[in-house]
mmCIF file of C-alpha atoms and ligand atoms in Angstrom:
data_model
loop_
_atom_site.group_PDB
_atom_site.id
_atom_site.type_symbol
_atom_site.label_atom_id
_atom_site.label_comp_id
_atom_site.label_asym_id
_atom_site.label_seq_id
_atom_site.Cartn_x
_atom_site.Cartn_y
_atom_site.Cartn_z
ATOM 1 C CA MET A 795 17.588 -25.361 2.101
ATOM 2 C CA LEU A 796 16.974 -27.262 5.852
ATOM 3 C CA SER A 797 15.900 -30.502 5.389
ATOM 4 C CA ILE A 798 16.180 -30.917 9.222
ATOM 5 C CA LEU A 799 14.222 -28.728 12.117
ATOM 6 C CA HIS A 800 15.076 -28.661 15.621
ATOM 7 C CA PHE A 801 13.733 -28.004 19.017
ATOM 8 C CA LYS A 802 17.000 -25.747 20.273
ATOM 9 C CA THR A 803 15.886 -26.361 23.605
ATOM 10 C CA LEU A 804 16.029 -30.166 23.882
ATOM 11 C CA GLN A 805 18.759 -29.922 21.551
ATOM 12 C CA HIS A 806 21.354 -30.083 24.948
ATOM 13 C CA TYR A 807 19.583 -33.298 26.465
ATOM 14 C CA SER A 808 22.205 -35.912 26.044
ATOM 15 C CA GLN A 809 19.670 -39.004 26.137
ATOM 16 C CA LEU A 810 16.842 -37.444 23.341
ATOM 17 C CA SER A 811 16.822 -37.568 19.788
ATOM 18 C CA HIS A 812 13.977 -35.465 17.964
ATOM 19 C CA CYS A 813 13.568 -34.432 14.901
ATOM 20 C CA PHE A 814 11.330 -32.656 12.485
ATOM 21 C CA THR A 815 11.838 -33.144 8.542
ATOM 22 C CA THR A 816 10.890 -30.177 5.708
ATOM 23 C CA ARG A 817 9.447 -30.732 2.833
ATOM 24 C CA TYR A 818 13.480 -30.516 1.913
ATOM 25 C CA TYR A 819 13.753 -33.820 3.055
ATOM 26 C CA GLU A 820 16.044 -35.962 1.214
ATOM 27 C CA ARG A 821 13.442 -39.067 0.746
ATOM 28 C CA ASP A 822 9.340 -39.095 0.901
ATOM 29 C CA ILE A 823 8.901 -39.477 4.821
ATOM 30 C CA THR A 824 5.563 -41.264 4.194
ATOM 31 C CA THR A 825 7.167 -44.223 2.210
ATOM 32 C CA ALA A 826 8.790 -47.649 3.689
ATOM 33 C CA GLN A 827 12.233 -46.782 1.998
ATOM 34 C CA GLY A 828 11.404 -43.061 3.372
ATOM 35 C CA GLN A 829 11.121 -44.038 6.553
ATOM 36 C CA GLU A 830 13.685 -47.289 6.256
ATOM 37 C CA TYR A 831 16.661 -44.098 5.172
ATOM 38 C CA PHE A 832 15.987 -42.009 7.961
ATOM 39 C CA LEU A 833 16.014 -44.580 10.709
ATOM 40 C CA LYS A 834 19.517 -45.607 9.120
ATOM 41 C CA SER A 835 21.101 -41.963 9.347
ATOM 42 C CA TYR A 836 20.667 -42.872 13.253
ATOM 43 C CA GLN A 837 21.094 -45.879 13.601
ATOM 44 C CA SER A 838 17.751 -47.653 13.476
ATOM 45 C CA ASN A 839 15.343 -49.686 11.838
ATOM 46 C CA GLN A 840 11.774 -50.331 11.450
ATOM 47 C CA SER A 841 11.697 -52.589 13.745
ATOM 48 C CA ASN A 842 12.902 -49.998 16.595
ATOM 49 C CA PHE A 843 10.231 -47.454 14.878
ATOM 50 C CA ILE A 844 6.634 -46.100 15.928
ATOM 51 C CA LEU A 845 4.306 -44.818 13.623
ATOM 52 C CA PRO A 846 0.445 -45.470 14.654
ATOM 53 C CA LYS A 847 -2.465 -45.150 12.531
ATOM 54 C CA GLN A 848 -3.556 -41.452 12.932
ATOM 55 C CA VAL A 849 -7.353 -41.229 12.949
ATOM 56 C CA HIS A 850 -7.810 -37.204 14.322
ATOM 57 C CA GLY A 851 -9.444 -38.451 17.718
ATOM 58 C CA SER A 852 -7.945 -38.836 21.088
ATOM 59 C CA LYS A 853 -6.295 -42.466 21.917
ATOM 60 C CA ILE A 854 -3.101 -42.686 23.320
ATOM 61 C CA GLN A 855 -0.539 -45.441 22.794
ATOM 62 C CA VAL A 856 1.873 -46.587 25.616
ATOM 63 C CA ILE A 857 5.391 -48.714 24.702
ATOM 64 C CA GLN A 858 5.934 -49.904 27.720
ATOM 65 C CA ASP A 859 7.413 -53.528 26.825
ATOM 66 C CA LYS A 860 8.026 -55.873 24.230
ATOM 67 C CA ASP A 861 4.134 -57.819 23.491
ATOM 68 C CA SER A 862 2.385 -53.775 23.470
ATOM 69 C CA LEU A 863 6.033 -52.904 20.934
ATOM 70 C CA SER A 864 5.834 -56.499 18.344
ATOM 71 C CA ASN A 865 1.588 -56.798 18.544
ATOM 72 C CA ASN A 866 0.710 -53.233 18.585
ATOM 73 C CA LYS A 867 2.741 -51.425 15.563
ATOM 74 C CA ARG A 868 0.324 -49.763 13.063
ATOM 75 C CA ASP A 869 -2.537 -48.975 16.273
ATOM 76 C CA VAL A 870 -5.076 -46.623 15.901
ATOM 77 C CA ALA A 871 -3.745 -43.167 17.591
ATOM 78 C CA ASP A 872 -2.546 -39.793 17.663
ATOM 79 C CA ALA A 873 -0.053 -39.591 20.427
ATOM 80 C CA ILE A 874 2.336 -41.843 21.714
ATOM 81 C CA ILE A 875 4.385 -42.206 25.291
ATOM 82 C CA THR A 876 7.191 -44.488 25.924
ATOM 83 C CA ASN A 877 9.757 -44.852 28.577
ATOM 84 C CA TRP A 878 11.856 -46.980 26.282
ATOM 85 C CA LYS A 879 14.910 -47.052 25.425
ATOM 86 C CA ASN A 880 16.400 -47.042 21.594
ATOM 87 C CA ILE A 881 12.866 -46.638 20.485
ATOM 88 C CA TRP A 882 11.457 -43.688 17.530
ATOM 89 C CA ILE A 883 8.397 -42.588 17.711
ATOM 90 C CA GLY A 884 6.729 -40.711 15.680
ATOM 91 C CA VAL A 885 3.132 -39.294 13.822
ATOM 92 C CA LEU A 886 3.248 -37.252 10.430
ATOM 93 C CA VAL A 887 1.647 -33.393 9.294
ATOM 94 C CA ALA A 888 0.443 -31.548 7.395
ATOM 95 C CA ASP A 889 -0.913 -28.513 8.641
ATOM 96 C CA CYS A 890 -2.161 -29.963 11.886
ATOM 97 C CA PHE A 891 0.420 -29.078 15.015
ATOM 98 C CA PRO A 892 3.068 -32.255 15.932
ATOM 99 C CA ILE A 893 4.063 -31.688 19.849
ATOM 100 C CA LEU A 894 6.914 -33.530 21.722
ATOM 101 C CA MET A 895 6.512 -33.802 25.155
ATOM 102 C CA PHE A 896 10.105 -34.867 27.305
ATOM 103 C CA GLU A 897 10.303 -35.294 30.548
ATOM 104 C CA PRO A 898 14.139 -35.483 30.918
ATOM 105 C CA VAL A 899 14.572 -36.351 35.085
ATOM 106 C CA VAL A 900 12.423 -39.776 34.974
ATOM 107 C CA ASN A 901 13.334 -39.722 31.025
ATOM 108 C CA VAL A 902 9.972 -40.524 29.112
ATOM 109 C CA ILE A 903 8.879 -38.969 25.888
ATOM 110 C CA ALA A 904 5.437 -38.586 23.471
ATOM 111 C CA ILE A 905 4.332 -37.422 20.462
ATOM 112 C CA ILE A 906 1.480 -35.681 20.094
ATOM 113 C CA HIS A 907 -0.725 -35.206 16.288
ATOM 114 C CA ALA A 908 -3.075 -32.496 17.063
ATOM 115 C CA GLY A 909 -5.866 -31.186 14.597
ATOM 116 C CA TRP A 910 -8.458 -29.577 15.216
ATOM 117 C CA ARG A 911 -10.794 -32.130 16.294
ATOM 118 C CA GLY A 912 -7.883 -34.029 18.223
ATOM 119 C CA ILE A 913 -7.915 -30.234 19.982
ATOM 120 C CA ASP A 914 -10.745 -30.327 20.607
ATOM 121 C CA GLN A 915 -11.105 -34.253 21.687
ATOM 122 C CA ASN A 916 -8.630 -32.666 24.047
ATOM 123 C CA ILE A 917 -5.794 -35.347 22.817
ATOM 124 C CA HIS A 918 -2.737 -31.961 24.469
ATOM 125 C CA LEU A 919 -3.923 -32.475 27.501
ATOM 126 C CA LYS A 920 -5.333 -35.911 27.735
ATOM 127 C CA THR A 921 -1.341 -37.323 26.792
ATOM 128 C CA MET A 922 0.136 -34.786 29.697
ATOM 129 C CA GLN A 923 -2.086 -36.340 32.394
ATOM 130 C CA HIS A 924 -0.872 -39.986 31.542
ATOM 131 C CA LEU A 925 2.850 -38.894 32.234
ATOM 132 C CA LEU A 926 1.220 -37.231 35.361
ATOM 133 C CA GLU A 927 -0.531 -39.910 36.326
ATOM 134 C CA PHE A 928 0.471 -42.672 34.903
ATOM 135 C CA MET A 929 3.772 -42.691 33.622
ATOM 136 C CA ASN A 930 5.824 -40.752 36.836
ATOM 137 C CA CYS A 931 6.508 -37.409 35.046
ATOM 138 C CA SER A 932 6.621 -34.035 37.261
ATOM 139 C CA ILE A 933 4.508 -30.735 35.890
ATOM 140 C CA GLN A 934 7.625 -28.596 36.412
ATOM 141 C CA HIS A 935 10.360 -30.904 34.580
ATOM 142 C CA LEU A 936 7.689 -31.371 31.403
ATOM 143 C CA LEU A 937 9.464 -29.749 28.577
ATOM 144 C CA ILE A 938 7.342 -29.356 25.004
ATOM 145 C CA GLY A 939 7.647 -28.793 21.906
ATOM 146 C CA ILE A 940 4.699 -27.205 19.445
ATOM 147 C CA GLY A 941 6.497 -27.749 15.630
ATOM 148 C CA PRO A 942 4.993 -26.152 13.117
ATOM 149 C CA GLY A 943 1.546 -26.145 11.949
ATOM 150 C CA ILE A 944 -1.339 -23.662 10.254
ATOM 151 C CA GLY A 945 -2.152 -20.326 11.718
ATOM 152 C CA PRO A 946 -4.421 -18.436 13.002
ATOM 153 C CA CYS A 947 -3.540 -16.452 9.597
ATOM 154 C CA CYS A 948 -4.980 -19.282 7.335
ATOM 155 C CA PHE A 949 -7.006 -21.735 9.739
ATOM 156 C CA GLU A 950 -10.266 -20.502 8.494
ATOM 157 C CA VAL A 951 -13.011 -22.310 9.138
ATOM 158 C CA GLY A 952 -17.528 -22.077 9.200
ATOM 159 C CA LYS A 953 -19.595 -21.504 11.871
ATOM 160 C CA GLU A 954 -19.785 -25.615 13.286
ATOM 161 C CA VAL A 955 -15.761 -25.193 14.044
ATOM 162 C CA SER A 956 -15.669 -22.307 15.859
ATOM 163 C CA ASP A 957 -18.879 -22.718 17.845
ATOM 164 C CA ARG A 958 -17.582 -25.140 18.790
ATOM 165 C CA PHE A 959 -14.149 -23.293 20.337
ATOM 166 C CA GLU A 960 -16.125 -20.727 21.669
ATOM 167 C CA LYS A 961 -18.699 -23.402 23.553
ATOM 168 C CA ARG A 962 -15.176 -25.530 24.745
ATOM 169 C CA SER A 963 -14.616 -23.037 27.046
ATOM 170 C CA ILE A 964 -13.323 -19.522 28.317
ATOM 171 C CA ILE A 965 -10.013 -19.848 27.129
ATOM 172 C CA SER A 966 -10.915 -21.284 23.962
ATOM 173 C CA ALA A 967 -12.961 -19.103 22.957
ATOM 174 C CA GLN A 968 -10.849 -16.158 23.467
ATOM 175 C CA PHE A 969 -8.665 -17.845 19.996
ATOM 176 C CA VAL A 970 -11.605 -17.840 17.752
ATOM 177 C CA HIS A 971 -11.491 -14.253 15.451
ATOM 178 C CA HIS A 972 -14.352 -13.949 12.994
ATOM 179 C CA ILE A 973 -13.916 -12.129 10.098
ATOM 180 C CA SER A 974 -17.766 -13.024 9.301
ATOM 181 C CA GLU A 975 -21.692 -14.387 10.498
ATOM 182 C CA GLN A 976 -19.920 -17.721 8.138
ATOM 183 C CA LYS A 977 -16.182 -17.541 9.077
ATOM 184 C CA ALA A 978 -13.929 -17.443 11.305
ATOM 185 C CA LEU A 979 -9.637 -17.571 12.125
ATOM 186 C CA VAL A 980 -8.895 -20.106 14.603
ATOM 187 C CA ASP A 981 -6.168 -20.138 16.456
ATOM 188 C CA LEU A 982 -4.604 -23.727 16.919
ATOM 189 C CA ARG A 983 -1.659 -22.709 18.182
ATOM 190 C CA GLY A 984 -2.712 -20.274 20.642
ATOM 191 C CA LEU A 985 -5.106 -22.582 22.210
ATOM 192 C CA ILE A 986 -2.961 -25.338 23.131
ATOM 193 C CA THR A 987 -0.707 -23.258 24.503
ATOM 194 C CA ALA A 988 -2.920 -22.018 26.575
ATOM 195 C CA ASP A 989 -4.233 -25.000 27.517
ATOM 196 C CA LEU A 990 -1.035 -26.907 29.456
ATOM 197 C CA VAL A 991 -0.268 -23.293 30.632
ATOM 198 C CA MET A 992 -3.715 -23.077 32.291
ATOM 199 C CA ALA A 993 -2.552 -26.986 33.103
ATOM 200 C CA GLY A 994 0.184 -26.245 35.086
ATOM 201 C CA ILE A 995 2.996 -26.107 32.492
ATOM 202 C CA PRO A 996 5.227 -23.169 33.355
ATOM 203 C CA LEU A 997 5.168 -21.166 29.890
ATOM 204 C CA GLU A 998 9.228 -21.597 29.912
ATOM 205 C CA ASN A 999 9.226 -24.669 29.400
ATOM 206 C CA ILE A 1000 7.047 -24.468 26.328
ATOM 207 C CA GLU A 1001 9.321 -23.869 22.937
ATOM 208 C CA ILE A 1002 7.423 -22.881 19.882
ATOM 209 C CA MET A 1003 7.974 -22.837 16.222
ATOM 210 C CA ASN A 1004 6.530 -19.956 15.294
ATOM 211 C CA TYR A 1005 5.805 -20.632 11.101
ATOM 212 C CA CYS A 1006 2.329 -20.983 9.390
ATOM 213 C CA THR A 1007 2.641 -24.216 7.556
ATOM 214 C CA SER A 1008 0.341 -22.857 4.632
ATOM 215 C CA CYS A 1009 1.947 -19.876 5.000
ATOM 216 C CA CYS A 1010 5.442 -21.438 4.087
ATOM 217 C CA THR A 1011 5.234 -24.104 1.606
ATOM 218 C CA ASP A 1012 8.564 -22.988 0.643
ATOM 219 C CA LEU A 1013 9.479 -24.997 3.990
ATOM 220 C CA PHE A 1014 6.775 -27.292 4.953
ATOM 221 C CA TYR A 1015 4.106 -29.314 3.293
ATOM 222 C CA SER A 1016 0.280 -28.121 3.521
ATOM 223 C CA TYR A 1017 -3.172 -29.696 3.468
ATOM 224 C CA ARG A 1018 -4.722 -26.928 2.990
ATOM 225 C CA LYS A 1019 -2.824 -24.831 1.016
ATOM 226 C CA GLU A 1020 -1.331 -27.596 -1.673
ATOM 227 C CA GLY A 1021 -4.465 -30.262 -1.426
ATOM 228 C CA LYS A 1022 -4.365 -34.126 -0.489
ATOM 229 C CA THR A 1023 -1.673 -34.858 -2.600
ATOM 230 C CA THR A 1024 0.437 -33.231 -0.852
ATOM 231 C CA GLY A 1025 3.457 -34.810 1.513
ATOM 232 C CA ARG A 1026 3.479 -35.067 4.788
ATOM 233 C CA MET A 1027 6.665 -34.252 7.397
ATOM 234 C CA LEU A 1028 7.681 -36.129 10.535
ATOM 235 C CA LEU A 1029 7.810 -35.027 14.085
ATOM 236 C CA ALA A 1030 9.623 -38.028 15.697
ATOM 237 C CA ALA A 1031 12.147 -38.152 19.149
ATOM 238 C CA ARG A 1032 14.074 -41.667 21.191
ATOM 239 C CA LEU A 1033 15.340 -41.751 24.360
ATOM 240 C CA ASN A 1034 18.517 -43.335 23.747
ATOM 241 C CA ASP A 1035 21.087 -45.243 26.174
ATOM 242 C CA VAL A 1036 23.876 -43.025 27.260
HETATM 243 ZN ZN1 ZN B 1849 -0.245 -17.863 7.374
#
């Protein structure tokens, strides 16, 4: 079985390495040993690896110099941005959406952990905005990969959550599908994509791994389906010296 997936469109860039581990990854990626195994396979080590403390918020960690690398190693953040070479950045997920943003002209990458709470706080749009405003990225050049997450088939929510998405915006409301008075299904992947396209990202610049983690537990871990003790998957990226 596949232990690693890649975004097809992003694989052709020699200045970028990236991967998404599945449940068939050879080691438990949540452990220090598992992460060391992963980093070693790319001739890297823990001192060049940034994995934030994810809290379903909208804080962005920016790695731009040696200080930010050594001081903020396990900062609370749900998005990380860097233009530094040879630094792996990553997030762990199981149902939440992992997103990779890459600007191949100025060489900047971002990795985002986007669950419903983060999406509600616009983590995806805030990260994109930061890339455009502070990292010299161009909206025409930004390439985006959206990894596997819980699909509209399985992401059932109560009124509290569906109300929030219906009030959030007209676009957002279109991704809420009521199945009863109190229950609705929300298409988070569709919502992220629509938000990014509305913000100006060309649709052809977005690649989607179109799997539902909750339907496909033969390949992925699912928090919803399997409970909180299930494993996690890593989406990670690195800018290479070329
Ligand atoms: Zn599903």
